[in-house]
Short mmCIF file of C-alpha atoms and ligand atoms in Angstrom, two decimals:
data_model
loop_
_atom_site.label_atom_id
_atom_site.label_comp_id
_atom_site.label_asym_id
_atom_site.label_seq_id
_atom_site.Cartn_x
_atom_site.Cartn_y
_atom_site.Cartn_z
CA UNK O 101 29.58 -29.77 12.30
CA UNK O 102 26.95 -28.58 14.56
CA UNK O 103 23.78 -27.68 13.13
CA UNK O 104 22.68 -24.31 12.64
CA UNK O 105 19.44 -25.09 15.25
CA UNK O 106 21.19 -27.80 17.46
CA UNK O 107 19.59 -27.93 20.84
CA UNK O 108 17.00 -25.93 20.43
CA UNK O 109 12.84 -27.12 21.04
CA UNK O 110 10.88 -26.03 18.33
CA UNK O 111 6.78 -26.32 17.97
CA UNK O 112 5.48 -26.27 13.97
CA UNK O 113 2.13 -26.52 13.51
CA UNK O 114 0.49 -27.73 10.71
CA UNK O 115 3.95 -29.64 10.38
CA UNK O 116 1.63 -32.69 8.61
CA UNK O 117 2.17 -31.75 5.40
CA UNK O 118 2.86 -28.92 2.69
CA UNK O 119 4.81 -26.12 3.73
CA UNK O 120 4.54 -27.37 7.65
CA UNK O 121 5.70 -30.93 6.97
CA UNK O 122 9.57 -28.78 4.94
CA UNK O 123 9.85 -26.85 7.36
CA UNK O 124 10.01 -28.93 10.34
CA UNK O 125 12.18 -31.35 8.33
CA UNK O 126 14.42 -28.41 7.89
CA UNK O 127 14.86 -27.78 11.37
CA UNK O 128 15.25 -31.20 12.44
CA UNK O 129 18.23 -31.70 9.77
CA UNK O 130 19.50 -27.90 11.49
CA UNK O 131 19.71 -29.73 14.89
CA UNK O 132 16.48 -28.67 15.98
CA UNK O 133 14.35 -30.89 18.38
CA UNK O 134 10.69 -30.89 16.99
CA UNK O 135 7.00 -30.90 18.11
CA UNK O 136 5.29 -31.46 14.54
CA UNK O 137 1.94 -30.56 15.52
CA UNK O 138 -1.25 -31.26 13.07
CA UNK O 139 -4.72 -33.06 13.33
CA UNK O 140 -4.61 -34.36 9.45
CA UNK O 141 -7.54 -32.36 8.27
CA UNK O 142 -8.69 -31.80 4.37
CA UNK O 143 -8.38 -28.74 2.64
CA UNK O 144 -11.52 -27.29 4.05
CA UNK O 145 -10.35 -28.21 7.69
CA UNK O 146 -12.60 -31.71 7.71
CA UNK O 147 -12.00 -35.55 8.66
CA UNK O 148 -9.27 -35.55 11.14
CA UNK O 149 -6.50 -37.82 11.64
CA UNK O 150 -3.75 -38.27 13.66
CA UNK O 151 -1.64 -40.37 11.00
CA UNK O 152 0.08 -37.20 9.25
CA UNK O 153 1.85 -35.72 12.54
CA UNK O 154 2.91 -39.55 13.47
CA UNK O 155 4.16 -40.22 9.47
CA UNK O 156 6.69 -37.01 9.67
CA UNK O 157 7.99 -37.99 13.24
CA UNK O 158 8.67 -41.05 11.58
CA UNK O 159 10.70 -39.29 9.01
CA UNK O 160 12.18 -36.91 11.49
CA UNK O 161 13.30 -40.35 13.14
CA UNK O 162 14.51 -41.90 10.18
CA UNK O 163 17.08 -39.33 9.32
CA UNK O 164 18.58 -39.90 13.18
CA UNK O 165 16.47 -36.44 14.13
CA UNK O 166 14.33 -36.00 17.47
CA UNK O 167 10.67 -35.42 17.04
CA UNK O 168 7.38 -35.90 19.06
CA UNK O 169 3.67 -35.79 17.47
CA UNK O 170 0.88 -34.07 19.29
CA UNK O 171 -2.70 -34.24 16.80
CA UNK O 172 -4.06 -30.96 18.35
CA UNK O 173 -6.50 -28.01 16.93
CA UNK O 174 -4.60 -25.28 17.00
CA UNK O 175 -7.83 -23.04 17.14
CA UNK O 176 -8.28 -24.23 20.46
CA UNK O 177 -6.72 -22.86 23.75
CA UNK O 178 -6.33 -26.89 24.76
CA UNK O 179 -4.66 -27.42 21.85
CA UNK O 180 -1.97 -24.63 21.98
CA UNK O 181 -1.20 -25.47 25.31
CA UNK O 182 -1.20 -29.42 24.47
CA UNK O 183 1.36 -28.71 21.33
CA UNK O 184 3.82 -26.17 23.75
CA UNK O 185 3.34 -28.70 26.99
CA UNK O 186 4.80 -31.14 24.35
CA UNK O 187 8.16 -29.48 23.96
CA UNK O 188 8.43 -28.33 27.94
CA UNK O 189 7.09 -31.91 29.23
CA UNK O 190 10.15 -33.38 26.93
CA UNK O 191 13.13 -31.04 26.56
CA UNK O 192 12.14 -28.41 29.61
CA UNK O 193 12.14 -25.24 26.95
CA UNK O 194 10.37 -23.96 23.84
CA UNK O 195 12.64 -21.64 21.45
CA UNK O 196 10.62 -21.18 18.42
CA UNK O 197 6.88 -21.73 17.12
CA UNK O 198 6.11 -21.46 13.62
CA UNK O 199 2.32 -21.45 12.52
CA UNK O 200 1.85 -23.09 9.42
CA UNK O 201 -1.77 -24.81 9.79
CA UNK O 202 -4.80 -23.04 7.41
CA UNK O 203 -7.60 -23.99 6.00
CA UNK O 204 -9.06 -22.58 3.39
CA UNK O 205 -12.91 -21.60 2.09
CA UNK O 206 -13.01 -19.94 -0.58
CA UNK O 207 -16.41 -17.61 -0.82
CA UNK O 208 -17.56 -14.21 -2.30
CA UNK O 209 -18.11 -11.84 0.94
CA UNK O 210 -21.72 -11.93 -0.55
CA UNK O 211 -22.25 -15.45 -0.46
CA UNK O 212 -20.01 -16.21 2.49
CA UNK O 213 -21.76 -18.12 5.60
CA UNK O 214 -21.26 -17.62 9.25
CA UNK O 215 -19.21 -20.95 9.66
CA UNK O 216 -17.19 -20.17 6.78
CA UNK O 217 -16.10 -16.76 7.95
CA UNK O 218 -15.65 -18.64 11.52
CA UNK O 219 -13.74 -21.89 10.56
CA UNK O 220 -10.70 -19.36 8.83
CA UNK O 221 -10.30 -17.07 11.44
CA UNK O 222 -10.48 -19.68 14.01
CA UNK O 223 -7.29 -21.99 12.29
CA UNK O 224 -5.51 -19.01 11.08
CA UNK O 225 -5.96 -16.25 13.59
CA UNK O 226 -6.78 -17.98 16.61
CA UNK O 227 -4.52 -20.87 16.00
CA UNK O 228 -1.22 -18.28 15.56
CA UNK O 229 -2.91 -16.92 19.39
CA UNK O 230 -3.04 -20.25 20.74
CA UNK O 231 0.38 -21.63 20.28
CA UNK O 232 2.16 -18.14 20.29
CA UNK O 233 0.15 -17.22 23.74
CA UNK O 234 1.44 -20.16 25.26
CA UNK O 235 4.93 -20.01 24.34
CA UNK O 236 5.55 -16.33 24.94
CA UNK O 237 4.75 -16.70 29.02
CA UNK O 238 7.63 -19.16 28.66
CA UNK O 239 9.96 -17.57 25.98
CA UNK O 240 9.66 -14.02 28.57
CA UNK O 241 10.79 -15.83 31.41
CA UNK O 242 14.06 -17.19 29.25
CA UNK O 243 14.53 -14.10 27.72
CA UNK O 244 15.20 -15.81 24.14
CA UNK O 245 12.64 -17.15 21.51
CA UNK O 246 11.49 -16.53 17.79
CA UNK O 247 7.72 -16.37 16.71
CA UNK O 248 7.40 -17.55 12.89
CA UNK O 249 3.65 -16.31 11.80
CA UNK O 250 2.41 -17.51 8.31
CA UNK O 251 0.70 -14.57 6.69
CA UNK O 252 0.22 -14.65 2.42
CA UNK O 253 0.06 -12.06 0.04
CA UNK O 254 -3.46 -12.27 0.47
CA UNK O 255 -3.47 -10.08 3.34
CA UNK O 256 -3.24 -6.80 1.53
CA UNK O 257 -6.70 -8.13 -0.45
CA UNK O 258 -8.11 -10.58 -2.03
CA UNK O 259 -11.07 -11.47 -4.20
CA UNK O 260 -13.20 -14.60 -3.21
CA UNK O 261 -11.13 -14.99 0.27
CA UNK O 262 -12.65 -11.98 2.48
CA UNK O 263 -12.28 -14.55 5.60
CA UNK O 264 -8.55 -15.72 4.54
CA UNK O 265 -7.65 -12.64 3.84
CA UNK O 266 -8.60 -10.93 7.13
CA UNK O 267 -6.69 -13.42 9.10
CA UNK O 268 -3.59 -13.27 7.41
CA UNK O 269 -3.91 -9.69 7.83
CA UNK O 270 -5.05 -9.90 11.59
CA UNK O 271 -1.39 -12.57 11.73
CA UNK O 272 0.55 -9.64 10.15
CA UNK O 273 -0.63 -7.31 12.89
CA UNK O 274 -0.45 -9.92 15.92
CA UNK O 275 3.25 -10.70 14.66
CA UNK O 276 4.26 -6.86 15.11
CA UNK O 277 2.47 -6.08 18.10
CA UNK O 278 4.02 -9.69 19.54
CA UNK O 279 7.81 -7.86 18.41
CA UNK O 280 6.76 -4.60 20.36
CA UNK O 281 5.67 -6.08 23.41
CA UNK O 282 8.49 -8.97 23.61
CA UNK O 283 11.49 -7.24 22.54
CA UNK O 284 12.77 -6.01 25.84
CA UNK O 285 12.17 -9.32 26.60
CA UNK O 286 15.07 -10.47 23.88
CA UNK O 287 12.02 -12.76 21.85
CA UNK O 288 11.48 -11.84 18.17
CA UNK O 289 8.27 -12.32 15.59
CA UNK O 290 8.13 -12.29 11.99
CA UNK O 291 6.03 -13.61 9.37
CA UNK O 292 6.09 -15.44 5.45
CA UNK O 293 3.87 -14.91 2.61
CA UNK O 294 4.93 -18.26 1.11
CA UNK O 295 4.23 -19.03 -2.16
CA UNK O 296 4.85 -22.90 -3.06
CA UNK O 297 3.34 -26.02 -4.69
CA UNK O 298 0.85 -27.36 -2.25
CA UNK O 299 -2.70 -29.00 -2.15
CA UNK O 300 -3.81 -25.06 -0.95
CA UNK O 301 -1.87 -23.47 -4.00
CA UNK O 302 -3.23 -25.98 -6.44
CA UNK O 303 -6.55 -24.72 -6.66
CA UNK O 304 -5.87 -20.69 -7.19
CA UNK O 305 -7.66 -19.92 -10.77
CA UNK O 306 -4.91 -18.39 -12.51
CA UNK O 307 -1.27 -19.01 -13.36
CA UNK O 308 0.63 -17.52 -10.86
CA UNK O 309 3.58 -15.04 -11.82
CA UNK O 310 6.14 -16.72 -8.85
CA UNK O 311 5.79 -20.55 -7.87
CA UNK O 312 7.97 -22.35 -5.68
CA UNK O 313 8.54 -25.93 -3.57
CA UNK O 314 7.88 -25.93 0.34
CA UNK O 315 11.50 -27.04 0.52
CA UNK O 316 12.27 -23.17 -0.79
CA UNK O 317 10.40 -21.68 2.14
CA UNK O 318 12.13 -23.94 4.91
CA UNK O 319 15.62 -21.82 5.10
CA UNK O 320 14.39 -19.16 5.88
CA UNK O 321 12.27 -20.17 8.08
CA UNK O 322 15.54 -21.79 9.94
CA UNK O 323 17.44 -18.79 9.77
CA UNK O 324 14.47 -16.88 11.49
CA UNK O 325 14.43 -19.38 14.22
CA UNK O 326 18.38 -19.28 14.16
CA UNK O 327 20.61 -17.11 16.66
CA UNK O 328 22.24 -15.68 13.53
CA UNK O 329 18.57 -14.04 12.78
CA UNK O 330 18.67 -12.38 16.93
CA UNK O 331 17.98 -8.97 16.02
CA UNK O 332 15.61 -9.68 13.19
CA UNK O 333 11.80 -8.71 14.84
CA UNK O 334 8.08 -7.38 13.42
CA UNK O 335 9.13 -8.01 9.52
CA UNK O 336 7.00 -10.06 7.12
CA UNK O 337 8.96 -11.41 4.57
CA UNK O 338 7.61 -13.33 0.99
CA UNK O 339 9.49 -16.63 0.24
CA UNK O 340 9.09 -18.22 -3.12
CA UNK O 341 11.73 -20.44 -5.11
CA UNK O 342 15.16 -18.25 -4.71
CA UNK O 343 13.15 -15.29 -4.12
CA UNK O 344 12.91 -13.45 -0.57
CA UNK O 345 11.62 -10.36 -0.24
CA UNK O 346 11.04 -8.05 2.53
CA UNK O 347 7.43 -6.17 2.97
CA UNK O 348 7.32 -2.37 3.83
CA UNK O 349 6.02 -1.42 7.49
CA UNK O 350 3.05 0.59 7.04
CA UNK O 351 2.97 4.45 7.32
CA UNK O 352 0.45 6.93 6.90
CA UNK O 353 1.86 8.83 3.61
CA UNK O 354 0.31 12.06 2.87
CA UNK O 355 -1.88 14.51 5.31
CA UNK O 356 -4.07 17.59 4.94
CA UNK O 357 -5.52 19.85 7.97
CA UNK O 358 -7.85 22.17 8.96
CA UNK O 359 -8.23 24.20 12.16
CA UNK O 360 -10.69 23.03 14.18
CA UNK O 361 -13.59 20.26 12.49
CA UNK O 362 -13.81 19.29 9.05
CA UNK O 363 -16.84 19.66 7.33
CA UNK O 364 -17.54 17.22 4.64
CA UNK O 365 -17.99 20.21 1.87
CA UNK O 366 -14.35 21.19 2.77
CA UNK O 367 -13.55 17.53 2.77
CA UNK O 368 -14.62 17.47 -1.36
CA UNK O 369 -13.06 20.75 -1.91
CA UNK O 370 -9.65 19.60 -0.95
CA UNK O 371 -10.02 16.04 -0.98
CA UNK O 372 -7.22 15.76 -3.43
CA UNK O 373 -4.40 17.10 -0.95
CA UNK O 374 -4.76 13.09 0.85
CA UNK O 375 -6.08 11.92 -2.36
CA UNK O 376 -6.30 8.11 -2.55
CA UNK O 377 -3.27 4.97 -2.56
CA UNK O 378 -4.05 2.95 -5.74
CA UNK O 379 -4.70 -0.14 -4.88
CA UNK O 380 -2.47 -2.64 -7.28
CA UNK O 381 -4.73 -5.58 -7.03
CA UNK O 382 -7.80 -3.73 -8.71
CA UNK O 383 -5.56 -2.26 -11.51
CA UNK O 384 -4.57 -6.12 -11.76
CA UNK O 385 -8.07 -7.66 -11.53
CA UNK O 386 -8.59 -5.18 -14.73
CA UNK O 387 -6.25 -6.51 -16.66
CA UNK O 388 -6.88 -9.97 -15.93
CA UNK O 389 -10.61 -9.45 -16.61
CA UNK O 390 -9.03 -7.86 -20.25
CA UNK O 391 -7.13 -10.77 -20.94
CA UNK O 392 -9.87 -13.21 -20.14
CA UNK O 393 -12.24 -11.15 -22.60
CA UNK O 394 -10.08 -11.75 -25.28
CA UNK O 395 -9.41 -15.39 -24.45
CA UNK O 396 -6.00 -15.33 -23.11
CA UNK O 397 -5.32 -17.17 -19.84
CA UNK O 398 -5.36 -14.36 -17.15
CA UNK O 399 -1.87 -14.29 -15.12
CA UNK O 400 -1.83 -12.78 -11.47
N1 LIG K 239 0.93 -22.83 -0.50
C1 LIG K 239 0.96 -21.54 -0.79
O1 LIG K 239 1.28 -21.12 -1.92
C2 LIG K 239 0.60 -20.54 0.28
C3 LIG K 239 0.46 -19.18 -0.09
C4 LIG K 239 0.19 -18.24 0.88
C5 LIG K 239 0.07 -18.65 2.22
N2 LIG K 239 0.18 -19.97 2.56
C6 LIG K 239 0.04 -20.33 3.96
O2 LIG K 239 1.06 -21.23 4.35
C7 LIG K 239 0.55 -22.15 5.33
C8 LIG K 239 0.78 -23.59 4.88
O3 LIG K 239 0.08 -23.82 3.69
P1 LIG K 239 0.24 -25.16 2.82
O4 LIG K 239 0.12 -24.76 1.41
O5 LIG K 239 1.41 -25.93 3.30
O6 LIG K 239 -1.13 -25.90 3.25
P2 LIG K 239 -1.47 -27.47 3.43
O7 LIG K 239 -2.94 -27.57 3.28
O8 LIG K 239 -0.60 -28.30 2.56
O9 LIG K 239 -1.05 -27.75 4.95
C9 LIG K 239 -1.76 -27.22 6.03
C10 LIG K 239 -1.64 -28.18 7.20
O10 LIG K 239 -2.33 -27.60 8.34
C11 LIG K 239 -3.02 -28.63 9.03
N3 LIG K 239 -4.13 -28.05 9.79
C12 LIG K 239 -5.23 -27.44 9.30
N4 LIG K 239 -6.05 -27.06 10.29
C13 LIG K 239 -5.44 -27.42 11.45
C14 LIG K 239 -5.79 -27.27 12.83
N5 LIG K 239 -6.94 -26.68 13.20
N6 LIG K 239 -4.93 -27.75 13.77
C15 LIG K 239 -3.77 -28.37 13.41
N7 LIG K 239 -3.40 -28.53 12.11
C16 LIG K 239 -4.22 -28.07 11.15
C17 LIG K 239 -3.49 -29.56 7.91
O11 LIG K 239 -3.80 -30.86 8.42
C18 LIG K 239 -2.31 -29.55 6.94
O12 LIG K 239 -1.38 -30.60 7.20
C19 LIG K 239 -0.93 -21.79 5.52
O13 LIG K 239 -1.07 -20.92 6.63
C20 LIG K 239 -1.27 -21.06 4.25
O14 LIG K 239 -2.36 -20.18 4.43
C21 LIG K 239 0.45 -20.93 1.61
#
């Protein structure tokens, strides 16, 4: 039986491992020809090595799949172009790029340094730019092509991740503006919030509510990149264990006018009539800092 991704190219970066390393298994077993794309690096994004990307072609290779490594940064231009050239030098097409490679450095915004702020945004923001850049000058020209961002639930706040945070949010809003401006072109982007057991998950503080395996996040990832998925573009979608959930597009909610200017007095005066959108996580981050008062291990 042919495979639900036979014949088509498909970059993953960050493929080395974790939720990467799944999903481009995944693939390959759907068919899928594979660039697994990753330059080794340690949590923080140190001490690279090409070893990783070679070890899952290997595997890829082993199961009678098609697979080539390419040990770029994905937060550089080079690199994005090295890890698409890799699929067009090869198979003469590219029909789906997912962005799994992150770092991560955890800070308070208050204590947070320059390269720390830099280093995030650069893997996570940058390196969804790099690779998707590239691939959408090709994927326009064929007039077919999926986009798989990796965004986390992070992006609508966290505490001690103000850098994390702000790239997955700045992925969630490159992955819909990449849907508007390629889908009268026929290619489609959409993002996961994964949640599974990784070296990045095993550090978080608290017990989390959901937990999953990076082999839970791969089908849906496939069926993204899948022909069955062609008219599924700009949604962000969480993946963890059985669970798959679909996140709602934002929308302003509530207005008040006035004719003419505001002035701030009238602002006060009638303030209520916008009023504000609670924001869950604080109401959460109160009860967790309740439960840890009173002993109890805090759950997010
Ligand atoms: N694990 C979770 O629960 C979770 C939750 C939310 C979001 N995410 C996101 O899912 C993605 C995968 O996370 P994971 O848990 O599998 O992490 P991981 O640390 O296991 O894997 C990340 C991979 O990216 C590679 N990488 C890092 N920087 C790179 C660079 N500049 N160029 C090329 N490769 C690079 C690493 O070598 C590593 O193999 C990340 O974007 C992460 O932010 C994960």
């Amino acid at each position: 039986m042919a495979g639900f991704l036979e014949g088509k190219a498909i970059a993953v970066t960050g493929a080395g491992g974790g939720i990467g390393r799944a999903c481009a298994l995944a693939c390959a077993a759907e068919g899928a020809r594979i660039v697994v794309a990753d330059i080794g690096v340690g949590l923080a994004g140190e001490d690279p090595k090409s070893e990783v990307a070679d070890a899952v072609v290997k595997e890829i290779e082993a199961d009678g799949g098609e697979a080539v490594a390419v040990a770029e940064d994905v937060s550089k231009m080079a690199g994005g172009e090295r890890i698409i050239g890799a699929a067009m030098d090869r198979w003469g097409r590219i029909d789906g790029v997912v962005a799994v490679a992150g770092i991560l450095r955890e800070r308070m915004l208050f204590n947070m340094s320059e390269d720390e702020w830099d280093a995030v945004i650069a893997t996570h923001l940058k390196g969804h730019f790099t690779v998707f850049r590239q691939a959408a000058a090709i994927m326009r020209k064929q007039e077919s092509g999926s986009l798989i961002g990796f965004t986390s639930g992070a992006y609508a706040g966290s505490v001690a991740q103000a850098n994390y945070s702000a790239a997955k949010g700045g992925i969630v809003s490159l992955v819909r503006s990449a849907a508007a401006g390629l889908y009268r072109y026929g290619v489609r982007a959409n993002a996961i919030a994964p949640v599974a057991r990784t070296r990045m998950s095993a550090n978080v503080p608290m017990e989390l509510a959901d937990m999953g395996e990076p082999e839970d996040v791969a089908p849906m990832v496939v069926y993204l990149l899948s022909d069955a998925a062609k008219d599924v573009t700009g949604q962000v979608y969480t993946v963890v264990g059985g669970r798959i959930s679909v996140w709602n597009q934002p929308a302003e909610v509530r207005t008040m006018s006035t004719e003419g200017r505001w002035k701030p007095q009238d602002i006060a005066a009638r303030f209520e009539e916008v009023g504000q959108e609670r924001m869950g996580l604080i109401d959460r981050l109160d009860a967790m800092r309740q439960a840890a008062a009173s002993g109890e291990k805090p759950n997010a």
